Tab-separated table of C-alpha atoms in Angstrom:
chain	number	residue	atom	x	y	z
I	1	UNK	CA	0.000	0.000	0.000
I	2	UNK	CA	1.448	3.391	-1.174
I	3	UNK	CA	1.113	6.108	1.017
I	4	UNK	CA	2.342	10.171	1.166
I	5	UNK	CA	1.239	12.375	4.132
I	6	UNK	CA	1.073	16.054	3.370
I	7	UNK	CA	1.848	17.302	6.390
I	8	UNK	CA	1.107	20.717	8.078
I	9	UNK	CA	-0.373	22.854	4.584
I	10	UNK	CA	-0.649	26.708	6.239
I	11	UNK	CA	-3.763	26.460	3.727
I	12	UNK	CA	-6.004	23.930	1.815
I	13	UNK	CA	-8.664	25.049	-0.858
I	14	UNK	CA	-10.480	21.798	-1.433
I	15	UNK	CA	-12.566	23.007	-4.485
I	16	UNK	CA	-14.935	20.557	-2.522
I	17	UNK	CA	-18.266	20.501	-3.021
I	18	UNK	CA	-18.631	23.365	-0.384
I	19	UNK	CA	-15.228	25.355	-1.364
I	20	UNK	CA	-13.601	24.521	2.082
I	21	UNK	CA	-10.561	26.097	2.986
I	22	UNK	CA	-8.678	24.499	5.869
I	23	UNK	CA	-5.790	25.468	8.047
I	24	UNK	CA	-2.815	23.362	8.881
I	25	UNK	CA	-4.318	20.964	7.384
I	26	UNK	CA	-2.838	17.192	6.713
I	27	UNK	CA	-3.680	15.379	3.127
I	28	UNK	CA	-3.222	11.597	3.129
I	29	UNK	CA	-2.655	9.726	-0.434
I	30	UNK	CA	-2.709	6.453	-0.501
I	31	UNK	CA	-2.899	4.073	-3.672
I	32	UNK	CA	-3.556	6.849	-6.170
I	33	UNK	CA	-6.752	8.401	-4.418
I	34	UNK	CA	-6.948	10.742	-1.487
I	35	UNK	CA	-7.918	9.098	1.439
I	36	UNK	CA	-8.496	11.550	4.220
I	37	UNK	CA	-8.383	15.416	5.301
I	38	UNK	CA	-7.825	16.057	8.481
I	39	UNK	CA	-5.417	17.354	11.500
I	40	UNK	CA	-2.907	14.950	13.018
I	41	UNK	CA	-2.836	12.592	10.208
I	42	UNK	CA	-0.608	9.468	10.429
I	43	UNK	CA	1.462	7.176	8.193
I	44	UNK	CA	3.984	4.617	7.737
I	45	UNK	CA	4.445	6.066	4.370
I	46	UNK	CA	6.760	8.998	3.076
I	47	UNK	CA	5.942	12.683	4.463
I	48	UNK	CA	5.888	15.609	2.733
I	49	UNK	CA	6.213	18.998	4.818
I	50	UNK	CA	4.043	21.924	3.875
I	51	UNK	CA	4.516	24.265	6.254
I	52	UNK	CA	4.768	27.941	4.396
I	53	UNK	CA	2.606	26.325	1.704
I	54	UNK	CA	-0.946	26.413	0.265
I	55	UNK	CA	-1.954	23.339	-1.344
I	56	UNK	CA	-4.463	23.096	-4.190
I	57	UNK	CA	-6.152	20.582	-6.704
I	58	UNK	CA	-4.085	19.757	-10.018
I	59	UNK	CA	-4.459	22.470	-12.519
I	60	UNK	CA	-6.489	20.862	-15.413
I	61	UNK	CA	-5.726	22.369	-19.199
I	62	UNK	CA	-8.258	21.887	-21.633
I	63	UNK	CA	-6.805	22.717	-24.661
I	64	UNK	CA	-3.259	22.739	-25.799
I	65	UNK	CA	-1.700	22.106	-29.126
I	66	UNK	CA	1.534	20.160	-27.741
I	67	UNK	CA	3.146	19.933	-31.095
I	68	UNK	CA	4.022	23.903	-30.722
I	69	UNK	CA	6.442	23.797	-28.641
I	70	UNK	CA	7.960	23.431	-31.266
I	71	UNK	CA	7.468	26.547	-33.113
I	72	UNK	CA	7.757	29.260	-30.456
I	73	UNK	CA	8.622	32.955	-31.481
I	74	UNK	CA	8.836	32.145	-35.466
I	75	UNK	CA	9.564	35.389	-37.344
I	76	UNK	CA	5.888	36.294	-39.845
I	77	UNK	CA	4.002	34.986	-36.878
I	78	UNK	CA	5.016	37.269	-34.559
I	79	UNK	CA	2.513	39.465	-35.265
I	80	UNK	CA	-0.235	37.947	-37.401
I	81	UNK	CA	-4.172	37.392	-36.918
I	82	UNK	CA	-4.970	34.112	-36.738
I	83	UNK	CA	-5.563	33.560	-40.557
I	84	UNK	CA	-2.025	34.887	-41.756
I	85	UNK	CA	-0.670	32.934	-38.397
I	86	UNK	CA	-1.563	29.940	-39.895
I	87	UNK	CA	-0.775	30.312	-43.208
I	88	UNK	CA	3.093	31.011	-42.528
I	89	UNK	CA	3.660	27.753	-39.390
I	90	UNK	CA	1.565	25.274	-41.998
I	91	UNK	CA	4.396	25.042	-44.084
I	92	UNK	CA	7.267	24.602	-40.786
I	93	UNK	CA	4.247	21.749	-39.067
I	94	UNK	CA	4.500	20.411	-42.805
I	95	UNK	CA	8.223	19.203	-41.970
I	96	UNK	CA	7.618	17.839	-38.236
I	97	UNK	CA	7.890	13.753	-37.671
I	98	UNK	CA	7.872	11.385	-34.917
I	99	UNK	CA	10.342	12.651	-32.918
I	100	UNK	CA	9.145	16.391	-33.169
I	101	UNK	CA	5.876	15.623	-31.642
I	102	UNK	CA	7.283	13.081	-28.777
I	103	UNK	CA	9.617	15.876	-27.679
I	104	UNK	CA	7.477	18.849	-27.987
I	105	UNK	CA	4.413	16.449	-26.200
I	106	UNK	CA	7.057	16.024	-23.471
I	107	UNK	CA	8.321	19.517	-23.053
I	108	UNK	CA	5.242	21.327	-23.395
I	109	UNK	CA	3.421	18.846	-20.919
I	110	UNK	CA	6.749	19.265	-18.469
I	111	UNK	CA	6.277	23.016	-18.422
I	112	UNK	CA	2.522	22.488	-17.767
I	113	UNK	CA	3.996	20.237	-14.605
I	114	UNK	CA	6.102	22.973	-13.486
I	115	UNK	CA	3.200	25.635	-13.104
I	116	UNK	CA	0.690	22.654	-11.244
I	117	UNK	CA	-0.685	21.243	-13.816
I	118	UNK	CA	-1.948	17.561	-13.655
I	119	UNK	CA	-4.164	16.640	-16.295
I	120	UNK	CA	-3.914	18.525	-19.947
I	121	UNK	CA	-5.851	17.787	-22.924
I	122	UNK	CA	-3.837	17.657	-26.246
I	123	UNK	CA	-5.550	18.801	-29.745
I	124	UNK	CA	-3.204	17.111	-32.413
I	125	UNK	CA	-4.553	17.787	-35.834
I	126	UNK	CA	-1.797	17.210	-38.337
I	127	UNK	CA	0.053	14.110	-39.176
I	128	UNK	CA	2.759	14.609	-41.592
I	129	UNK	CA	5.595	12.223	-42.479
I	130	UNK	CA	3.928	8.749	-40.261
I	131	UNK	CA	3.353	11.053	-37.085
I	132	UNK	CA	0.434	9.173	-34.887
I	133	UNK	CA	-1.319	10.288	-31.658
I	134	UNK	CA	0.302	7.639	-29.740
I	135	UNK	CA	3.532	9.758	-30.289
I	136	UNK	CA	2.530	12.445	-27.777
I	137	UNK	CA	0.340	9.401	-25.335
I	138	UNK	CA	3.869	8.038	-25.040
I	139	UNK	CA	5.632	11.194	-24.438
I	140	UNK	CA	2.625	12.056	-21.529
I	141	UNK	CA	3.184	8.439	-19.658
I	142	UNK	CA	6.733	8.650	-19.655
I	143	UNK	CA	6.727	12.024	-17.861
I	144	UNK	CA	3.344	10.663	-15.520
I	145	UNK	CA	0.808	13.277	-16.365
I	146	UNK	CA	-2.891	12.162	-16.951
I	147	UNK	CA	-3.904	12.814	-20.363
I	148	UNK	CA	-6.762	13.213	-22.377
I	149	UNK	CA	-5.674	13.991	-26.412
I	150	UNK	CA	-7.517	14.459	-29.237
I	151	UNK	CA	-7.526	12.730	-32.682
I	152	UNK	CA	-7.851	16.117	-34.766
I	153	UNK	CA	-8.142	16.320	-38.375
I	154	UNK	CA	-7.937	18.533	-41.314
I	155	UNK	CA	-9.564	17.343	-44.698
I	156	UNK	CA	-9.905	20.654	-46.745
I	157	UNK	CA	-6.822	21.889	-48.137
I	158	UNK	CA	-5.810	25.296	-49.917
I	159	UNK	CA	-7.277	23.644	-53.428
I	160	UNK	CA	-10.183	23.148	-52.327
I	161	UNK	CA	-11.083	26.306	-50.678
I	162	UNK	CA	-9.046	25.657	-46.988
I	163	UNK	CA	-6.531	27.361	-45.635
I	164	UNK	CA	-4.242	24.532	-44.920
I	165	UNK	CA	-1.628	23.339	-47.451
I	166	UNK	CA	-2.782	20.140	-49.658
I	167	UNK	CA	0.192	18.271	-47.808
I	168	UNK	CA	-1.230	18.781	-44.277
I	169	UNK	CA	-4.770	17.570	-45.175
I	170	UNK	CA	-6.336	13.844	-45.040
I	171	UNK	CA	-8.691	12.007	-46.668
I	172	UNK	CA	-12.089	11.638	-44.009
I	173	UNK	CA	-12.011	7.825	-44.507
I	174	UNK	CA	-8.947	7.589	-43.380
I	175	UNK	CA	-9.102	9.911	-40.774
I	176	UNK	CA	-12.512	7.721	-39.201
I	177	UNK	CA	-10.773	4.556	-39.148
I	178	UNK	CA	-7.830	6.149	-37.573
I	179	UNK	CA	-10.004	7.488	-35.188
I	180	UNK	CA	-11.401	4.373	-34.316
I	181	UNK	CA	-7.583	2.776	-33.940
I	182	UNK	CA	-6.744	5.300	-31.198
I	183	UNK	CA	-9.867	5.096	-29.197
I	184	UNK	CA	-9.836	1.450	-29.392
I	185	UNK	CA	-6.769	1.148	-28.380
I	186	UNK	CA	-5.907	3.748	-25.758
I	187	UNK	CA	-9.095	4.959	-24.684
I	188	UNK	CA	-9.444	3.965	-20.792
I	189	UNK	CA	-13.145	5.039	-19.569
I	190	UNK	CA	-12.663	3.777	-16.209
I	191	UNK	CA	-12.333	6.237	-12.647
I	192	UNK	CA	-8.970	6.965	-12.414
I	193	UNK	CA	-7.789	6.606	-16.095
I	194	UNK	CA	-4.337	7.590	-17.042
I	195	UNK	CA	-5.114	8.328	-20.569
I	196	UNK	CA	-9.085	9.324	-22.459
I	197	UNK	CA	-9.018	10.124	-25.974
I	198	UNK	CA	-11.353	12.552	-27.890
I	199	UNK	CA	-12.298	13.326	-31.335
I	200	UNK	CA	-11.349	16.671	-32.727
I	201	UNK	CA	-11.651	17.546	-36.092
I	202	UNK	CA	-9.263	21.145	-36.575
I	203	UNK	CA	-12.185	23.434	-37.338
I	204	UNK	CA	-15.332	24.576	-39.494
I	205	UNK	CA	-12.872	25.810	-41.651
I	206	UNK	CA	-10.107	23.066	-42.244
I	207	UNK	CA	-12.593	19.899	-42.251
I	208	UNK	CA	-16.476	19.629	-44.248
I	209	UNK	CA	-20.131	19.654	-42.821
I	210	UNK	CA	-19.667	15.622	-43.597
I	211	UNK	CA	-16.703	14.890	-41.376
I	212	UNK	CA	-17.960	16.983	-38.519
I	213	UNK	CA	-21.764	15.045	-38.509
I	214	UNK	CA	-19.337	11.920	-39.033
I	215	UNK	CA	-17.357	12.711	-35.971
I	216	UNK	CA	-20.116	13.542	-33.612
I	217	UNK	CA	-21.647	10.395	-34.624
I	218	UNK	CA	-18.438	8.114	-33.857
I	219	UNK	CA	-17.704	9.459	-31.080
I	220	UNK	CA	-21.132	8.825	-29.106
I	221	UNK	CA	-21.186	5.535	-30.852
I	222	UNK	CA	-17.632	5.225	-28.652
I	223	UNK	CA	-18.581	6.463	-25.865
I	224	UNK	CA	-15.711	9.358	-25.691
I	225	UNK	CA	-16.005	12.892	-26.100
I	226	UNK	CA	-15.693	15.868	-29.004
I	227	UNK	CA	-13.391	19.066	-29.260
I	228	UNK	CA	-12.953	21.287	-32.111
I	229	UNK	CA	-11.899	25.265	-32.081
I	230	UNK	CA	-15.364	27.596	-32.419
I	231	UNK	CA	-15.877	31.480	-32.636
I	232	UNK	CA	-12.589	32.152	-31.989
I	233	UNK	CA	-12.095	35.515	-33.686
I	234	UNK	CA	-14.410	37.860	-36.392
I	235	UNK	CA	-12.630	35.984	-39.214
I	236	UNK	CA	-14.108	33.264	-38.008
I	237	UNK	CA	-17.393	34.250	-37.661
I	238	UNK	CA	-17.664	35.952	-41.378
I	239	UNK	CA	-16.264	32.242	-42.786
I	240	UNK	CA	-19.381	30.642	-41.052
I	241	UNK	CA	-21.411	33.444	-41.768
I	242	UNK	CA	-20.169	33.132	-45.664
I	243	UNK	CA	-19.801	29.334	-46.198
I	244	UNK	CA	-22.699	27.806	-43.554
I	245	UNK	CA	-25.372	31.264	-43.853
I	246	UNK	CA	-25.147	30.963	-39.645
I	247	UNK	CA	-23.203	31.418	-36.796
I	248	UNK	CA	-20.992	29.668	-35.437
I	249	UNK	CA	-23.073	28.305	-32.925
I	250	UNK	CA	-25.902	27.193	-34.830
I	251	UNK	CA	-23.510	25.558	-37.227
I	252	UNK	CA	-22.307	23.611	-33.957
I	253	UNK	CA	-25.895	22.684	-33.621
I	254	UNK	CA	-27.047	21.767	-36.588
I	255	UNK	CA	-24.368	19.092	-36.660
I	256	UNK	CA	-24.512	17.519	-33.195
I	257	UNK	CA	-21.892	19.292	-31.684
I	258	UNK	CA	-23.313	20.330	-28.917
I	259	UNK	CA	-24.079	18.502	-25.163
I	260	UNK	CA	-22.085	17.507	-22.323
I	261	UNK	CA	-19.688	15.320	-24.141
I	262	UNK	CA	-18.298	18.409	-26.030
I	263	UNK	CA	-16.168	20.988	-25.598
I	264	UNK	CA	-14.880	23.963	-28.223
I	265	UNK	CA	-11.664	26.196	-27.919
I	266	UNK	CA	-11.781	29.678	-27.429
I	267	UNK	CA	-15.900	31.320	-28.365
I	268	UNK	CA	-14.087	34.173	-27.817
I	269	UNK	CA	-17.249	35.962	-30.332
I	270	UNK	CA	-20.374	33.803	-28.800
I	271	UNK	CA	-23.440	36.148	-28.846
I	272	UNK	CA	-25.668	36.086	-26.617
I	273	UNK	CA	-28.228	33.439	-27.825
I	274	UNK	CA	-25.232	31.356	-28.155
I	275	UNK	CA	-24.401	31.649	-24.805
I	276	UNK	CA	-27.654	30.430	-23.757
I	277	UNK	CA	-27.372	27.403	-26.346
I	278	UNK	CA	-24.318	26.268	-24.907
I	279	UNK	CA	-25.998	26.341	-21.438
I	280	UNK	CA	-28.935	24.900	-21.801
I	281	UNK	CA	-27.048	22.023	-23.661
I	282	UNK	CA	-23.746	21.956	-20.996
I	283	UNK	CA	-21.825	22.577	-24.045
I	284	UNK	CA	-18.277	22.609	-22.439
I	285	UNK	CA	-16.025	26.043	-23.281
I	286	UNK	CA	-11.952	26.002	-22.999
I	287	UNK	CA	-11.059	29.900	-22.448
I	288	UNK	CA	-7.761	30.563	-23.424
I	289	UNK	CA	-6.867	33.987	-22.580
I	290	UNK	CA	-3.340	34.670	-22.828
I	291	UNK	CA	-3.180	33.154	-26.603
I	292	UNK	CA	-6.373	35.474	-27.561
I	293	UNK	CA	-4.642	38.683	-26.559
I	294	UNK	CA	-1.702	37.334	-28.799
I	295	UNK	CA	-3.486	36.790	-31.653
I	296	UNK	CA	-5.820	39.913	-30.780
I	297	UNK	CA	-9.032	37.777	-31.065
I	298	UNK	CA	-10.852	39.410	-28.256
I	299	UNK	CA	-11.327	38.951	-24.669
I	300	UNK	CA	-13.738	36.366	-24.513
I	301	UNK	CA	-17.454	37.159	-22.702
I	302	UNK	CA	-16.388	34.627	-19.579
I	303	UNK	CA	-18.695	36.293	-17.270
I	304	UNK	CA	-21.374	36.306	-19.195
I	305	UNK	CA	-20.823	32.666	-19.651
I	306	UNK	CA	-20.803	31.709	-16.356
I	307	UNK	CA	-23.157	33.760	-15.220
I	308	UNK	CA	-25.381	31.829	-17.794
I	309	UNK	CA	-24.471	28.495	-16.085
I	310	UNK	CA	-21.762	27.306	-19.240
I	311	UNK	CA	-19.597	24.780	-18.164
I	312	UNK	CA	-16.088	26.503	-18.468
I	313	UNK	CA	-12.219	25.402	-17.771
I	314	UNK	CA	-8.766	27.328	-19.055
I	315	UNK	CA	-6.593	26.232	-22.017
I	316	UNK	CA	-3.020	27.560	-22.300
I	317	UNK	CA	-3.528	27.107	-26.065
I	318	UNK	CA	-0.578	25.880	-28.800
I	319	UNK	CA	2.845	27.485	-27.268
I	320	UNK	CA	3.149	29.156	-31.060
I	321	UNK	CA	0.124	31.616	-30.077
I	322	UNK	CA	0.860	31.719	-26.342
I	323	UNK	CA	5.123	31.460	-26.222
I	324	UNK	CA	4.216	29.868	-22.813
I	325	UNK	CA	2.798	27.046	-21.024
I	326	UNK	CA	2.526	27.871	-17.753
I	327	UNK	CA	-1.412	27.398	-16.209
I	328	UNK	CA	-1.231	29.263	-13.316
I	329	UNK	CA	-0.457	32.632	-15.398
I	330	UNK	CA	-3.159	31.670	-17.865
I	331	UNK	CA	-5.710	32.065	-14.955
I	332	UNK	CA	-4.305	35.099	-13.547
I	333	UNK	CA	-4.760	36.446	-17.270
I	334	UNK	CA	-7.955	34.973	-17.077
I	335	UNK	CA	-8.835	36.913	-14.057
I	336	UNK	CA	-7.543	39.983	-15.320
I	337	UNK	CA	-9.074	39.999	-18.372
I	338	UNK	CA	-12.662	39.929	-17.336
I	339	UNK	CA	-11.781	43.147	-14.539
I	340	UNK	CA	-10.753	44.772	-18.142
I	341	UNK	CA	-13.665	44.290	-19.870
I	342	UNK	CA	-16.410	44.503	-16.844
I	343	UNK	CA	-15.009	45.801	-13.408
I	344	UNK	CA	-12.415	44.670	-10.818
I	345	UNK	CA	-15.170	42.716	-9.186
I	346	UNK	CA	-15.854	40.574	-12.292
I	347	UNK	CA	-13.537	37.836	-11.467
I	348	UNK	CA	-12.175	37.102	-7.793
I	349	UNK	CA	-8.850	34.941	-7.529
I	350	UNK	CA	-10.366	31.879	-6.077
I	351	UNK	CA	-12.923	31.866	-9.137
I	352	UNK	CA	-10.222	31.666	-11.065
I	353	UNK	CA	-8.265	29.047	-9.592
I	354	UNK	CA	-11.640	27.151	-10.005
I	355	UNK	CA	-11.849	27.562	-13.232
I	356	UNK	CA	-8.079	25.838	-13.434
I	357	UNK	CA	-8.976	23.256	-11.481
I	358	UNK	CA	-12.554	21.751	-10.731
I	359	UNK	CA	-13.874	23.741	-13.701
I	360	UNK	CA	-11.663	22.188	-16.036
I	361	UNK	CA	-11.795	18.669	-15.016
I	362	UNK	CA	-15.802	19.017	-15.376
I	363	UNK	CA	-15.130	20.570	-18.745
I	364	UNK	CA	-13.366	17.296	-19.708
I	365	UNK	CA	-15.801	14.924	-18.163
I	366	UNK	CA	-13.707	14.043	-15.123
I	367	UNK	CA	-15.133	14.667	-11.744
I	368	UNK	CA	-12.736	12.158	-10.016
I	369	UNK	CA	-10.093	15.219	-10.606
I	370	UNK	CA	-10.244	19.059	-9.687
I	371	UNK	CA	-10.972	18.610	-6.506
I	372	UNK	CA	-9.133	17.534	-2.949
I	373	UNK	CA	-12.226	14.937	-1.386
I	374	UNK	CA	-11.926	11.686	-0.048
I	375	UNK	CA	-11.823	9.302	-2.892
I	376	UNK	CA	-11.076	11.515	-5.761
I	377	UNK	CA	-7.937	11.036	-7.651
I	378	UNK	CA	-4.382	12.164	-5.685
I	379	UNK	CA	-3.694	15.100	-7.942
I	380	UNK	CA	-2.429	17.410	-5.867
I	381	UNK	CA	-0.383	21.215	-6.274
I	382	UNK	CA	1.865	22.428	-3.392
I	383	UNK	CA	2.925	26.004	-3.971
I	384	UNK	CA	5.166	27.695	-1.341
I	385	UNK	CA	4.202	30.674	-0.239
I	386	UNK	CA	7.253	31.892	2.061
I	387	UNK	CA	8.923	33.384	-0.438
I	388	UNK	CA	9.649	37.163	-2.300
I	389	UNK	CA	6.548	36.512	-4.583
I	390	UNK	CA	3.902	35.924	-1.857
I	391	UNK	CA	5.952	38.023	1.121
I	392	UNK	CA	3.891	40.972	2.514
I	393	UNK	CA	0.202	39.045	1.227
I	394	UNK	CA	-2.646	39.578	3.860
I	395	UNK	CA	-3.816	35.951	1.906
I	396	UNK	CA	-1.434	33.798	0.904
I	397	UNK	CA	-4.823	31.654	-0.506
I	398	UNK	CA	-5.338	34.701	-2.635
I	399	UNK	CA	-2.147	32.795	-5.054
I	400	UNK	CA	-3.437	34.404	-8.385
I	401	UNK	CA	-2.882	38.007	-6.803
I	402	UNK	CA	0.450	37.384	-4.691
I	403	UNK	CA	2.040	34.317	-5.575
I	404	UNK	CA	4.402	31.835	-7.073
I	405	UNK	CA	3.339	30.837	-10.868
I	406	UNK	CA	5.463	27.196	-10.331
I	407	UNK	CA	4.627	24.468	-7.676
I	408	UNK	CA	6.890	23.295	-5.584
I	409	UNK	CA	5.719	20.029	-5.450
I	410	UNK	CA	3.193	17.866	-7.714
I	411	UNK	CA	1.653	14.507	-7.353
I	412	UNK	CA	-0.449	13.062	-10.234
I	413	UNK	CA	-2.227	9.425	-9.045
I	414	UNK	CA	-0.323	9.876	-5.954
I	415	UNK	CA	2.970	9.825	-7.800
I	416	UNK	CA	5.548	13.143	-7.198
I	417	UNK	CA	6.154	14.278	-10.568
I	418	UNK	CA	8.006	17.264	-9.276
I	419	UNK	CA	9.854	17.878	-6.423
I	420	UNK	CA	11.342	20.509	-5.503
I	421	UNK	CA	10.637	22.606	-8.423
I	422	UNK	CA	12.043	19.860	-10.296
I	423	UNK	CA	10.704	17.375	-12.725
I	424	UNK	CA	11.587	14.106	-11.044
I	425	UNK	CA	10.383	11.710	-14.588
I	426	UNK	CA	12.408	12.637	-17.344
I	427	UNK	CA	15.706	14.347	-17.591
I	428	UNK	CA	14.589	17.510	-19.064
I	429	UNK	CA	17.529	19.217	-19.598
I	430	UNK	CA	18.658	17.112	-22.087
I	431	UNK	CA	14.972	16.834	-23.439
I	432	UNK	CA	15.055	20.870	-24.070
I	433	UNK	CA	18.942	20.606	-25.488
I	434	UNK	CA	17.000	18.156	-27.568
I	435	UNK	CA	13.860	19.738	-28.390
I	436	UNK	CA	16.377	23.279	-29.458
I	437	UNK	CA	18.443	20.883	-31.445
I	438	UNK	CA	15.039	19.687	-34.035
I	439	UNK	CA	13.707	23.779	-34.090
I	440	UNK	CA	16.726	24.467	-35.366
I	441	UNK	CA	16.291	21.571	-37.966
I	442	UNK	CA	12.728	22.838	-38.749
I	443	UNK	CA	14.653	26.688	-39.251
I	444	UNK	CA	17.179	25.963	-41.751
């Protein structure tokens, strides 16, 4: 029987079903599952101090494009809308194998680790030169983060009206079976799982009305859930507008893409009967904050949305439209954001952090994460708070105002992934010297 006592926490926000908050408080894992809360907790198992620290849930990302690690910075991008974004990395993802997307998965899910994170989703839509999704399910198991990525697809290239290069596009049967292959065999729907995979075709604009029904229809037939990128800036709205006569929202409908088992990227331009759509239907939304302000798409309407009752988690997006990967930022941006647009009350710092951790595991269908509670899953974020970036804070709890942005400690199914402040899994030093060595590659 494995067991770790967290001993001591100066603070513990639960995200329980009542949003306790407990002082010196003791956290017992034990065989991947939390097994008690309490005060003068006991083991025969290792203990892990946590005095001067505030311990939280795993932060949960919804939606990440792994791959872009990769591709950070790239000169033409720098500055682009989304459109002209794409149009100059297609050609650099064109070039990517194997290898590229094992070390980027690793990487980008490693920095994830670093700012608490302990369950990302992936959204993988291009598979040049015999790249597969179990590239990046490999990378995530080897580093011991749970995982939940996405078969994506693009079917519409540049000659057929599509913005992505012929080279980058697939043909839809071939994309269903291959969907089937991956949820068939790496698809666990069990409490607990390590690894769920989704169905995620790129967008209304890369795939056709055909594939999308197609999707929706596999995936409920499999029993696993649907992602795809939706509203995300006025470009996108005028192509659905222009090809579908709608919005973006009742294009979503019209095909089955709406309900609990879905969730779309960004809806950074949802109106407000859209809103109400999604929340009538629990359509999931993955707000990704920091990547919107870099591509200048808008600041999404996340009050409104909640206030509505739609189910919403945070997404550090693709690390070419973000640069970074770090969680805990994306919610302070998150939080920051909304004071912009309606008021300095419009988002408090513990709504936040709920939206990075039990909102986002409800997002992806997992309640058995998000949350510290007797016999949910031992995901658990230690973040010291003795130090410069917290010193002088009336609430250390308050993290997203006075805080660290990277955990001291993380344990994913009980097991310490960092420690420290250091990735105990992988040697990632030589996985970055690595990861610099195949950019370069892709630049010359």
């Amino acid at each position: 029987m494995a067991e770790t006592l967290i001993r001591g926490a100066d603070y513990l926000l639960t995200m329980d079903d009542t949003r306790r908050e407990l002082a010196g408080a003791d956290l017992l894992l034990r065989d991947g599952v939390i097994a008690e809360i309490g005060q003068g907790l006991r083991t025969e198992g290792e203990i892990v101090e946590a005095n001067g620290c505030v311990v939280t849930p795993g932060l949960v990302n919804t939606h990440h494009h792994l791959y872009q690690s990769m591709t950070r910075a790239v000169p033409g991008a720098q500055d682009a809308l989304l459109f002209g974004w794409l149009q100059r990395l297609y050609p650099i993802w064109a070039r990517m194998g194997p290898e590229h997307m094992f070390v980027s998965a690793q990487i980008g899910l490693a920095e994830l680790a670093l700012s608490g994170c302990s369950l990302s989703s992936d959204h993988l839509y291009l598979y040049p030169n015999g790249v597969r999704l179990e590239d990046t399910i490999h990378a995530a198991a080897e580093l011991g983060l749970r995982f939940h990525p996405t078969r994506g697809s693009m079917s519409i290239g540049e000659s057929d009206g599509g913005l992505p290069p012929d080279a980058l596009v697939e043909r839809e049967a071939a994309i269903l079976e291959d969907c089937i292959r991956v949820v068939d065999a790496f698809h666990d729907p069990a409490e607990g799982a390590m690894c769920r995979v989704g169905l995620a075709p790129c967008s209304p604009f890369s795939v056709s009305r055909e594939l999308m029904r197609d999707t929706a229809l596999l995936a409920r037939d499999k029993g696993v859930m649907l992602h795809t990128h939706l509203a995300e800036n006025a470009e996108d709205v005028a192509y659905s507008q222009e090809k579908f006569g709608c919005r973006p929202g009742e294009y979503a409908e019209s095909l089955g893409w709406l309900g609990d088992d879905v969730w779309h990227a960004h809806c950074v331009q949802l109106d407000g009967a859209e809103i109400d759509l999604f929340a009538r239907t629990r359509t999931g939304v993955a707000h990704c904050p920091c990547s919107n302000c870099r591509l200048g798409s808008g600041i999404a309407p996340v009050r409104a949305m909640l206030d509505a009752g739609v189910p919403l988690g945070l997404g550090v997006d693709g690390s070419a439209s973000n640069d970074s990967g770090n969680l805990a930022a994306e919610a302070r941006q998150a939080m920051l954001l909304q004071r912009v647009a309606r008021g300095a009350d419009a988002m408090s710092p513990r709504a936040a952090l709920e939206l990075a951790t039990r909102g986002g595991a409800d997002v992806l269908g997992r309640p058995d994460c998000g949350r510290l509670m007797p016999g949910k899953r031992a995901d658990v974020a230690i973040w010291d708070v003795s130090g410069v970036q917290s010193a002088g804070s009336w609430d250390p709890a308050a993290l997203l105002l006075a805080g660290p942005t990277a955990v001291r400690d993380l344990f994913v199914e009980g097991r310490q992934v960092v420690r420290d402040g250091q990735i105990t899994t992988i040697d990632l030093a030589a996985q970055v010297a690595r990861q610099n060595h195949l950019a370069k590659g892709l630049a010359e």
